mmCIF file of C-alpha atoms and ligand atoms in Angstrom:
data_model
loop_
_atom_site.group_PDB
_atom_site.id
_atom_site.type_symbol
_atom_site.label_atom_id
_atom_site.label_comp_id
_atom_site.label_asym_id
_atom_site.label_seq_id
_atom_site.Cartn_x
_atom_site.Cartn_y
_atom_site.Cartn_z
ATOM 1 C CA MET A 22 12.250 -79.838 23.347
ATOM 2 C CA ARG A 23 14.401 -76.684 24.091
ATOM 3 C CA ILE A 24 12.324 -74.130 26.008
ATOM 4 C CA PRO A 25 12.921 -70.741 24.448
ATOM 5 C CA VAL A 26 14.407 -68.125 26.841
ATOM 6 C CA ILE A 27 13.774 -64.344 26.339
ATOM 7 C CA ALA A 28 16.190 -62.510 28.607
ATOM 8 C CA GLY A 29 16.264 -58.662 29.263
ATOM 9 C CA ASN A 30 19.707 -57.192 29.953
ATOM 10 C CA TRP A 31 19.012 -53.896 31.568
ATOM 11 C CA LYS A 32 22.746 -52.992 31.738
ATOM 12 C CA LEU A 33 23.409 -49.874 33.840
ATOM 13 C CA PHE A 34 19.893 -48.402 33.668
ATOM 14 C CA LYS A 35 17.023 -48.101 36.258
ATOM 15 C CA THR A 36 17.078 -47.268 40.013
ATOM 16 C CA ILE A 37 15.618 -49.721 42.388
ATOM 17 C CA GLY A 38 12.324 -47.772 42.201
ATOM 18 C CA GLU A 39 12.319 -47.902 38.235
ATOM 19 C CA ALA A 40 13.249 -51.510 38.142
ATOM 20 C CA VAL A 41 10.355 -52.461 40.645
ATOM 21 C CA ALA A 42 7.895 -50.310 38.559
ATOM 22 C CA MET A 43 9.071 -51.952 35.308
ATOM 23 C CA VAL A 44 8.456 -55.551 36.688
ATOM 24 C CA ARG A 45 4.977 -54.519 37.989
ATOM 25 C CA GLU A 46 4.030 -53.207 34.606
ATOM 26 C CA LEU A 47 5.480 -56.408 32.856
ATOM 27 C CA LYS A 48 4.166 -59.065 34.985
ATOM 28 C CA PRO A 49 0.470 -58.924 33.876
ATOM 29 C CA LEU A 50 1.615 -58.313 30.258
ATOM 30 C CA VAL A 51 3.472 -61.672 30.042
ATOM 31 C CA GLU A 52 1.245 -63.811 32.361
ATOM 32 C CA LYS A 53 -0.266 -65.652 29.458
ATOM 33 C CA CYS A 54 3.166 -66.335 27.776
ATOM 34 C CA GLU A 55 3.592 -70.055 27.856
ATOM 35 C CA ASP A 56 6.485 -72.319 26.878
ATOM 36 C CA VAL A 57 8.946 -69.464 27.293
ATOM 37 C CA GLU A 58 11.349 -68.719 30.055
ATOM 38 C CA ILE A 59 11.230 -64.860 30.697
ATOM 39 C CA VAL A 60 14.152 -63.437 32.599
ATOM 40 C CA VAL A 61 15.102 -59.954 33.647
ATOM 41 C CA ALA A 62 18.606 -58.846 34.567
ATOM 42 C CA PRO A 63 18.642 -55.558 36.705
ATOM 43 C CA VAL A 64 21.774 -54.092 38.283
ATOM 44 C CA PHE A 65 22.909 -55.837 41.517
ATOM 45 C CA THR A 66 21.443 -53.096 43.743
ATOM 46 C CA ALA A 67 17.894 -53.750 42.454
ATOM 47 C CA LEU A 68 18.039 -57.765 42.584
ATOM 48 C CA SER A 69 16.542 -58.287 45.780
ATOM 49 C CA ARG A 70 13.684 -55.963 45.607
ATOM 50 C CA VAL A 71 12.838 -57.109 42.052
ATOM 51 C CA SER A 72 13.019 -60.695 43.360
ATOM 52 C CA ASP A 73 10.214 -59.837 45.764
ATOM 53 C CA VAL A 74 7.976 -58.258 43.203
ATOM 54 C CA ILE A 75 8.325 -61.319 40.666
ATOM 55 C CA ALA A 76 7.794 -64.052 43.313
ATOM 56 C CA CYS A 77 4.816 -66.235 42.109
ATOM 57 C CA SER A 78 5.146 -64.905 38.638
ATOM 58 C CA ASN A 79 6.560 -66.288 35.437
ATOM 59 C CA VAL A 80 9.289 -63.650 35.368
ATOM 60 C CA LYS A 81 12.675 -64.912 36.545
ATOM 61 C CA LEU A 82 15.812 -63.121 37.694
ATOM 62 C CA ALA A 83 19.280 -62.887 36.511
ATOM 63 C CA ALA A 84 22.426 -60.925 37.491
ATOM 64 C CA GLN A 85 24.550 -59.271 34.947
ATOM 65 C CA ASP A 86 27.947 -60.646 36.290
ATOM 66 C CA CYS A 87 29.623 -62.578 39.159
ATOM 67 C CA TYR A 88 32.918 -63.430 40.588
ATOM 68 C CA TRP A 89 34.247 -66.898 40.896
ATOM 69 C CA GLU A 90 35.237 -67.148 44.480
ATOM 70 C CA GLU A 91 32.761 -67.838 47.108
ATOM 71 C CA GLU A 92 34.100 -65.435 49.667
ATOM 72 C CA GLY A 93 37.067 -63.629 50.696
ATOM 73 C CA ALA A 94 39.093 -60.309 50.425
ATOM 74 C CA PHE A 95 37.844 -59.403 46.921
ATOM 75 C CA THR A 96 36.522 -55.938 47.382
ATOM 76 C CA GLY A 97 33.649 -54.974 45.017
ATOM 77 C CA GLU A 98 32.947 -58.547 43.716
ATOM 78 C CA VAL A 99 29.694 -60.469 44.215
ATOM 79 C CA ALA A 100 29.633 -64.413 44.431
ATOM 80 C CA PRO A 101 27.355 -66.516 42.712
ATOM 81 C CA LYS A 102 25.808 -67.818 46.095
ATOM 82 C CA LEU A 103 24.951 -64.184 47.022
ATOM 83 C CA LEU A 104 23.194 -63.931 43.748
ATOM 84 C CA LYS A 105 21.133 -67.081 44.619
ATOM 85 C CA ASP A 106 20.454 -65.447 48.039
ATOM 86 C CA ALA A 107 19.346 -62.400 46.315
ATOM 87 C CA GLY A 108 16.820 -64.522 44.286
ATOM 88 C CA CYS A 109 18.557 -64.922 41.028
ATOM 89 C CA GLY A 110 18.168 -68.235 39.009
ATOM 90 C CA TYR A 111 20.525 -66.895 36.278
ATOM 91 C CA VAL A 112 23.596 -65.091 35.785
ATOM 92 C CA ILE A 113 24.945 -63.349 32.324
ATOM 93 C CA ILE A 114 28.648 -64.066 32.094
ATOM 94 C CA GLY A 115 31.185 -62.633 29.467
ATOM 95 C CA HIS A 116 28.838 -60.037 27.968
ATOM 96 C CA SER A 117 30.806 -58.289 25.110
ATOM 97 C CA GLU A 118 30.924 -54.943 27.169
ATOM 98 C CA ARG A 119 32.532 -56.711 29.950
ATOM 99 C CA ARG A 120 35.083 -58.344 27.498
ATOM 100 C CA GLN A 121 35.603 -54.860 25.984
ATOM 101 C CA TYR A 122 35.694 -52.509 28.992
ATOM 102 C CA PHE A 123 36.447 -54.586 31.970
ATOM 103 C CA GLY A 124 39.212 -57.056 30.926
ATOM 104 C CA GLU A 125 37.081 -60.163 30.834
ATOM 105 C CA THR A 126 38.737 -62.985 28.990
ATOM 106 C CA ASP A 127 37.699 -66.526 28.117
ATOM 107 C CA LEU A 128 39.663 -67.719 31.126
ATOM 108 C CA THR A 129 37.816 -65.482 33.591
ATOM 109 C CA VAL A 130 34.431 -66.363 31.777
ATOM 110 C CA ASN A 131 35.313 -70.130 32.404
ATOM 111 C CA ARG A 132 35.988 -69.699 35.887
ATOM 112 C CA LYS A 133 32.767 -67.637 36.611
ATOM 113 C CA THR A 134 30.827 -70.112 34.580
ATOM 114 C CA LYS A 135 31.946 -73.029 36.688
ATOM 115 C CA ALA A 136 31.394 -71.034 39.912
ATOM 116 C CA ALA A 137 27.862 -70.157 38.784
ATOM 117 C CA ILE A 138 27.016 -73.782 38.036
ATOM 118 C CA ALA A 139 28.400 -74.797 41.278
ATOM 119 C CA ALA A 140 26.093 -72.408 43.066
ATOM 120 C CA GLY A 141 23.065 -73.738 41.225
ATOM 121 C CA LEU A 142 22.746 -70.958 38.766
ATOM 122 C CA GLN A 143 21.855 -71.011 35.037
ATOM 123 C CA ALA A 144 24.912 -69.349 33.383
ATOM 124 C CA ILE A 145 24.125 -67.286 30.235
ATOM 125 C CA VAL A 146 27.570 -67.321 28.534
ATOM 126 C CA CYS A 147 28.057 -64.659 25.966
ATOM 127 C CA VAL A 148 30.285 -64.777 22.701
ATOM 128 C CA GLY A 149 30.508 -62.852 19.485
ATOM 129 C CA GLU A 150 32.625 -61.458 16.904
ATOM 130 C CA SER A 151 33.575 -57.759 16.315
ATOM 131 C CA LEU A 152 32.739 -56.015 13.040
ATOM 132 C CA ALA A 153 36.546 -56.040 11.993
ATOM 133 C CA GLU A 154 36.535 -59.801 12.750
ATOM 134 C CA ARG A 155 33.542 -60.384 10.805
ATOM 135 C CA GLU A 156 34.780 -58.534 7.790
ATOM 136 C CA SER A 157 38.113 -60.261 7.856
ATOM 137 C CA ASP A 158 36.349 -63.528 7.776
ATOM 138 C CA GLN A 159 37.330 -64.585 11.242
ATOM 139 C CA THR A 160 33.918 -65.022 12.686
ATOM 140 C CA PHE A 161 33.995 -68.736 13.032
ATOM 141 C CA SER A 162 37.510 -68.800 14.448
ATOM 142 C CA VAL A 163 36.612 -66.198 16.966
ATOM 143 C CA ILE A 164 33.569 -67.968 17.991
ATOM 144 C CA GLU A 165 35.404 -71.394 18.223
ATOM 145 C CA THR A 166 38.136 -69.925 20.560
ATOM 146 C CA GLN A 167 35.542 -68.066 22.767
ATOM 147 C CA ILE A 168 33.391 -71.209 22.935
ATOM 148 C CA THR A 169 36.036 -73.585 23.673
ATOM 149 C CA GLY A 170 37.780 -71.393 26.089
ATOM 150 C CA SER A 171 34.604 -70.080 28.106
ATOM 151 C CA LEU A 172 33.189 -73.695 28.316
ATOM 152 C CA ALA A 173 36.415 -75.766 28.779
ATOM 153 C CA GLY A 174 36.245 -78.483 31.312
ATOM 154 C CA LEU A 175 32.440 -78.637 31.692
ATOM 155 C CA SER A 176 31.020 -81.912 32.240
ATOM 156 C CA ALA A 177 27.805 -82.969 30.325
ATOM 157 C CA ALA A 178 25.790 -82.362 33.412
ATOM 158 C CA ASP A 179 27.188 -78.915 33.941
ATOM 159 C CA PHE A 180 25.965 -78.078 30.177
ATOM 160 C CA GLY A 181 22.423 -78.685 31.771
ATOM 161 C CA GLN A 182 23.043 -75.207 33.500
ATOM 162 C CA VAL A 183 24.467 -73.325 30.420
ATOM 163 C CA ILE A 184 22.682 -71.221 28.114
ATOM 164 C CA ILE A 185 24.971 -69.681 25.302
ATOM 165 C CA ALA A 186 24.339 -66.285 23.882
ATOM 166 C CA TYR A 187 25.682 -65.368 20.350
ATOM 167 C CA GLU A 188 25.803 -61.547 20.253
ATOM 168 C CA PRO A 189 27.617 -60.207 17.369
ATOM 169 C CA VAL A 190 29.323 -57.091 18.803
ATOM 170 C CA TRP A 191 28.556 -55.051 15.831
ATOM 171 C CA ALA A 192 24.756 -55.658 16.165
ATOM 172 C CA ILE A 193 24.507 -54.682 19.931
ATOM 173 C CA GLY A 194 22.929 -51.442 20.529
ATOM 174 C CA THR A 195 23.478 -50.383 16.858
ATOM 175 C CA GLY A 196 20.024 -51.148 15.468
ATOM 176 C CA LYS A 197 21.684 -53.553 12.884
ATOM 177 C CA THR A 198 20.527 -57.042 13.659
ATOM 178 C CA ALA A 199 22.183 -60.170 12.030
ATOM 179 C CA SER A 200 20.104 -61.477 9.229
ATOM 180 C CA ASP A 201 17.958 -64.658 10.209
ATOM 181 C CA ASP A 202 20.661 -66.592 8.037
ATOM 182 C CA GLN A 203 23.646 -64.866 9.496
ATOM 183 C CA ALA A 204 22.367 -65.676 13.044
ATOM 184 C CA GLN A 205 21.416 -69.256 12.264
ATOM 185 C CA GLU A 206 24.807 -70.048 10.676
ATOM 186 C CA VAL A 207 26.564 -69.269 13.649
ATOM 187 C CA HIS A 208 23.956 -70.937 16.081
ATOM 188 C CA ALA A 209 24.566 -74.189 14.076
ATOM 189 C CA PHE A 210 28.222 -73.805 14.198
ATOM 190 C CA ILE A 211 28.021 -73.275 17.917
ATOM 191 C CA ARG A 212 25.893 -76.218 18.430
ATOM 192 C CA GLN A 213 28.454 -78.449 16.552
ATOM 193 C CA LEU A 214 31.221 -77.147 18.777
ATOM 194 C CA VAL A 215 29.068 -78.161 21.783
ATOM 195 C CA ALA A 216 28.889 -81.554 20.386
ATOM 196 C CA LYS A 217 32.586 -81.813 20.127
ATOM 197 C CA LEU A 218 32.954 -80.559 23.753
ATOM 198 C CA ALA A 219 30.414 -82.699 25.160
ATOM 199 C CA ASP A 220 28.226 -84.840 22.946
ATOM 200 C CA GLN A 221 25.502 -84.767 20.528
ATOM 201 C CA SER A 222 22.640 -84.984 23.252
ATOM 202 C CA VAL A 223 24.128 -82.265 25.054
ATOM 203 C CA ALA A 224 24.330 -80.110 21.931
ATOM 204 C CA ASP A 225 20.821 -80.856 20.948
ATOM 205 C CA ALA A 226 19.695 -79.689 24.425
ATOM 206 C CA VAL A 227 21.623 -76.587 25.076
ATOM 207 C CA ARG A 228 19.653 -73.128 24.464
ATOM 208 C CA ILE A 229 21.451 -70.848 22.234
ATOM 209 C CA LEU A 230 20.225 -67.331 22.376
ATOM 210 C CA TYR A 231 20.720 -64.475 19.750
ATOM 211 C CA GLY A 232 21.447 -60.942 20.922
ATOM 212 C CA GLY A 233 22.097 -57.615 19.050
ATOM 213 C CA SER A 234 19.169 -55.300 18.419
ATOM 214 C CA VAL A 235 16.361 -57.742 18.949
ATOM 215 C CA LYS A 236 13.215 -55.936 18.605
ATOM 216 C CA PRO A 237 9.379 -57.039 18.522
ATOM 217 C CA ASP A 238 9.479 -56.750 14.645
ATOM 218 C CA ASN A 239 12.504 -58.882 14.200
ATOM 219 C CA VAL A 240 12.068 -61.524 16.826
ATOM 220 C CA LYS A 241 9.779 -63.800 14.931
ATOM 221 C CA GLY A 242 12.086 -64.248 12.032
ATOM 222 C CA LEU A 243 15.119 -65.007 14.195
ATOM 223 C CA MET A 244 12.984 -67.460 16.324
ATOM 224 C CA SER A 245 11.942 -69.348 13.313
ATOM 225 C CA GLN A 246 15.384 -70.538 12.723
ATOM 226 C CA PRO A 247 16.042 -74.099 13.925
ATOM 227 C CA ASP A 248 18.992 -73.355 16.132
ATOM 228 C CA ILE A 249 17.958 -70.061 17.548
ATOM 229 C CA ASP A 250 16.368 -70.817 21.122
ATOM 230 C CA GLY A 251 15.675 -67.457 22.485
ATOM 231 C CA ALA A 252 17.056 -63.707 22.639
ATOM 232 C CA LEU A 253 19.200 -61.643 24.820
ATOM 233 C CA VAL A 254 17.630 -58.259 24.601
ATOM 234 C CA GLY A 255 19.100 -54.928 25.552
ATOM 235 C CA GLY A 256 17.533 -51.647 24.504
ATOM 236 C CA ALA A 257 14.216 -53.143 23.764
ATOM 237 C CA SER A 258 13.910 -54.883 27.177
ATOM 238 C CA LEU A 259 13.927 -51.610 29.064
ATOM 239 C CA LYS A 260 10.209 -50.839 28.328
ATOM 240 C CA ALA A 261 7.503 -53.398 29.684
ATOM 241 C CA GLU A 262 5.627 -53.137 26.470
ATOM 242 C CA SER A 263 8.154 -53.896 23.926
ATOM 243 C CA PHE A 264 9.899 -56.468 26.014
ATOM 244 C CA ALA A 265 6.373 -58.126 26.607
ATOM 245 C CA ALA A 266 5.909 -58.056 22.716
ATOM 246 C CA ILE A 267 9.278 -59.949 22.223
ATOM 247 C CA ALA A 268 8.282 -62.498 24.986
ATOM 248 C CA ALA A 269 5.067 -63.095 23.101
ATOM 249 C CA PHE A 270 6.866 -63.970 19.877
ATOM 250 C CA ASN A 271 5.082 -67.384 19.596
ATOM 251 C CA SER A 272 1.547 -66.081 20.112
HETATM 252 P P1 PGA B 12 20.740 -54.460 22.279
HETATM 253 O O1 PGA B 12 21.669 -55.106 23.461
HETATM 254 O O2 PGA B 12 19.584 -55.379 22.404
HETATM 255 O O3 PGA B 12 20.546 -53.191 22.785
HETATM 256 O O4 PGA B 12 21.319 -54.469 20.967
HETATM 257 C C1 PGA B 12 21.885 -56.567 23.415
HETATM 258 C C2 PGA B 12 22.857 -56.940 24.545
HETATM 259 O O5 PGA B 12 23.846 -56.144 24.743
HETATM 260 O O6 PGA B 12 22.621 -57.957 25.311
#
């Protein structure tokens, strides 16, 4: 019922030429992947060129951030409708690196999410606890605060354009993945929260991705969990071969 999403977050890597070369290599490797949405998120400057290369393929395009205003005197910002214009169907919002280094809060994530939805994008909204929070048994309260704040005021229809990514900060780029059970436990909790914020049918339909050191050799175990509907992949998405192997988790 929930179509899985495998999304590659390229962060601050790859020139335009490298991004284009990567998707050229990726396309034939994933053309037979069925029943999965495959998404790549290059840097802003590469979006439009990558969009041209992936047209008529099963690879879709995401940006890594957006602003919440449509236009105006906001130097350096990029509006959701401009991302659409560049060929994006998705935008990652509130990644932990943005929360940690760029002052992103649940309030700004909420504004960006609403703006992305209004522009017709799918918003991939990220949440996740730090190591200190996990070790002091605050995982569930942190996730509850982030989910309720980031998704406040959304209608049931809005949730149709929301994908949630659970990314424990201690698992990002560290090689330490949450165990299948640890991830499943939080995913199930997030689904319950969505049922409270909206209703059960919305909760049943919303895709919840896991992120944090997802690799070809651990994706199957994670994806076999009932509430894990995909992966947000950093490091292993930078090479076509490993990203394609992750996208082929169900083959
Ligand atoms: P990682 O990054 O796969 O390199 O841990 C995941 C992410 O930051 O989205």
